Amino acid sequence: MSGAGRGRFPYRQHSPPPAGPGSHRKGASPPSGAGRPGPEHRCDPQYFCELFKSVTTQRPVEYINQRRIDRAKERLLKEPHARIHDIAAGVGFESDSYFGTVFKRFEGISPREYRETNGAS
């Protein structure tokens, strides 16, 4: 890790954009886009992942996949005649194979087995 004073989490430091005319006056309108992060708020991807994991205990991709699997489980039971391929695509998986792998990693069984053992026909 390079750069003094960066601490445990490296990030890019940017100086804030210069204030526009009249921005120091009481009641002045905020600049357009105020409230949305701009280039000065970007952080290093590694820093983001470490910060995210410190809050959620999961890496971002694990967290997203867990939410997708949770939605897939609901749909597998609520839509017993829907094709597993369609459910996988509907929750954001482009590959049936990857969906099956991720589902089994989180649940310990395949999507089909989950549907069969939890009462859907």
Short mmCIF file of C-alpha atoms in Angstrom, two decimals:
data_model
loop_
_atom_site.label_atom_id
_atom_site.label_comp_id
_atom_site.label_asym_id
_atom_site.label_seq_id
_atom_site.Cartn_x
_atom_site.Cartn_y
_atom_site.Cartn_z
CA MET A 1 0.00 0.00 0.00
CA SER A 2 1.50 3.32 -0.96
CA GLY A 3 0.81 6.80 0.31
CA ALA A 4 1.30 8.08 3.78
CA GLY A 5 -1.69 8.71 5.96
CA ARG A 6 -4.05 6.48 4.06
CA GLY A 7 -4.57 4.16 7.02
CA ARG A 8 -6.02 0.70 6.75
CA PHE A 9 -8.32 1.43 3.84
CA PRO A 10 -6.66 2.96 0.79
CA TYR A 11 -8.79 5.44 -1.10
CA ARG A 12 -8.34 8.15 -3.63
CA GLN A 13 -8.44 11.60 -2.17
CA HIS A 14 -9.91 14.30 -4.34
CA SER A 15 -10.30 17.93 -3.48
CA PRO A 16 -13.86 19.19 -3.52
CA PRO A 17 -14.95 21.18 -6.54
CA PRO A 18 -14.65 24.93 -6.16
CA ALA A 19 -17.75 26.67 -4.87
CA GLY A 20 -19.77 28.40 -7.54
CA PRO A 21 -20.75 32.06 -7.44
CA GLY A 22 -23.17 32.82 -4.66
CA SER A 23 -22.88 29.38 -3.02
CA HIS A 24 -21.67 31.00 0.20
CA ARG A 25 -24.82 33.10 0.57
CA LYS A 26 -27.55 32.04 2.92
CA GLY A 27 -30.45 30.57 0.94
CA ALA A 28 -28.42 30.04 -2.22
CA SER A 29 -29.61 27.23 -4.47
CA PRO A 30 -27.55 24.05 -4.26
CA PRO A 31 -25.54 23.21 -7.36
CA SER A 32 -27.27 20.92 -9.84
CA GLY A 33 -26.77 17.28 -8.90
CA ALA A 34 -26.42 18.11 -5.21
CA GLY A 35 -26.95 15.06 -3.03
CA ARG A 36 -25.63 12.68 -5.64
CA PRO A 37 -22.09 11.36 -5.37
CA GLY A 38 -19.78 12.79 -7.98
CA PRO A 39 -16.21 12.07 -8.99
CA GLU A 40 -14.94 13.50 -5.71
CA HIS A 41 -16.80 10.73 -3.83
CA ARG A 42 -15.39 7.73 -5.66
CA CYS A 43 -13.47 5.22 -3.62
CA ASP A 44 -11.08 2.44 -4.35
CA PRO A 45 -12.92 -0.85 -5.14
CA GLN A 46 -10.86 -2.74 -2.56
CA TYR A 47 -11.77 -0.16 0.09
CA PHE A 48 -15.45 -0.44 -0.84
CA CYS A 49 -15.35 -4.26 -0.59
CA GLU A 50 -13.62 -4.18 2.80
CA LEU A 51 -16.02 -1.55 4.13
CA PHE A 52 -19.04 -3.43 2.76
CA LYS A 53 -17.86 -6.69 4.35
CA SER A 54 -17.26 -4.97 7.69
CA VAL A 55 -20.91 -3.91 7.71
CA THR A 56 -22.64 -6.94 6.16
CA THR A 57 -20.11 -9.76 6.86
CA GLN A 58 -20.33 -10.66 3.16
CA ARG A 59 -18.50 -9.51 0.07
CA PRO A 60 -20.72 -7.46 -2.28
CA VAL A 61 -21.10 -10.29 -4.81
CA GLU A 62 -22.05 -12.75 -2.03
CA TYR A 63 -24.61 -10.30 -0.68
CA ILE A 64 -26.15 -9.75 -4.13
CA ASN A 65 -26.23 -13.49 -4.86
CA GLN A 66 -27.85 -14.19 -1.48
CA ARG A 67 -30.61 -11.67 -2.22
CA ARG A 68 -31.09 -13.24 -5.66
CA ILE A 69 -31.32 -16.73 -4.18
CA ASP A 70 -33.82 -15.52 -1.57
CA ARG A 71 -36.02 -14.13 -4.36
CA ALA A 72 -35.59 -17.32 -6.38
CA LYS A 73 -36.70 -19.45 -3.41
CA GLU A 74 -39.87 -17.40 -3.06
CA ARG A 75 -40.63 -17.71 -6.76
CA LEU A 76 -39.86 -21.44 -6.86
CA LEU A 77 -42.66 -21.99 -4.35
CA LYS A 78 -45.11 -19.30 -5.49
CA GLU A 79 -44.79 -20.19 -9.17
CA PRO A 80 -44.69 -24.02 -9.20
CA HIS A 81 -45.18 -24.26 -12.96
CA ALA A 82 -42.54 -21.67 -13.91
CA ARG A 83 -39.42 -23.05 -15.51
CA ILE A 84 -36.32 -22.86 -13.34
CA HIS A 85 -34.53 -21.20 -16.27
CA ASP A 86 -37.12 -18.39 -16.25
CA ILE A 87 -36.84 -17.93 -12.48
CA ALA A 88 -33.03 -17.81 -12.71
CA ALA A 89 -33.21 -15.16 -15.44
CA GLY A 90 -35.89 -13.28 -13.54
CA VAL A 91 -33.70 -12.85 -10.47
CA GLY A 92 -30.63 -11.81 -12.44
CA PHE A 93 -28.67 -14.93 -13.39
CA GLU A 94 -27.69 -15.13 -17.06
CA SER A 95 -26.52 -18.75 -16.80
CA ASP A 96 -28.64 -21.66 -15.56
CA SER A 97 -25.48 -23.50 -14.62
CA TYR A 98 -24.16 -20.65 -12.50
CA PHE A 99 -27.58 -20.21 -10.89
CA GLY A 100 -27.61 -23.90 -9.93
CA THR A 101 -24.08 -23.68 -8.53
CA VAL A 102 -24.82 -20.58 -6.45
CA PHE A 103 -28.18 -21.92 -5.27
CA LYS A 104 -26.58 -25.18 -4.12
CA ARG A 105 -23.76 -23.28 -2.37
CA PHE A 106 -26.27 -21.28 -0.31
CA GLU A 107 -28.99 -23.88 0.20
CA GLY A 108 -27.17 -27.22 -0.01
CA ILE A 109 -29.63 -28.59 -2.60
CA SER A 110 -30.53 -27.83 -6.20
CA PRO A 111 -33.39 -25.48 -7.10
CA ARG A 112 -35.47 -28.45 -8.28
CA GLU A 113 -34.87 -30.33 -5.01
CA TYR A 114 -35.77 -27.19 -3.06
CA ARG A 115 -39.05 -26.90 -4.93
CA GLU A 116 -39.88 -30.58 -4.44
CA THR A 117 -39.01 -30.73 -0.73
CA ASN A 118 -40.87 -27.55 0.16
CA GLY A 119 -44.27 -28.52 -1.13
CA ALA A 120 -44.42 -27.09 -4.65
CA SER A 121 -45.35 -29.51 -7.40
#
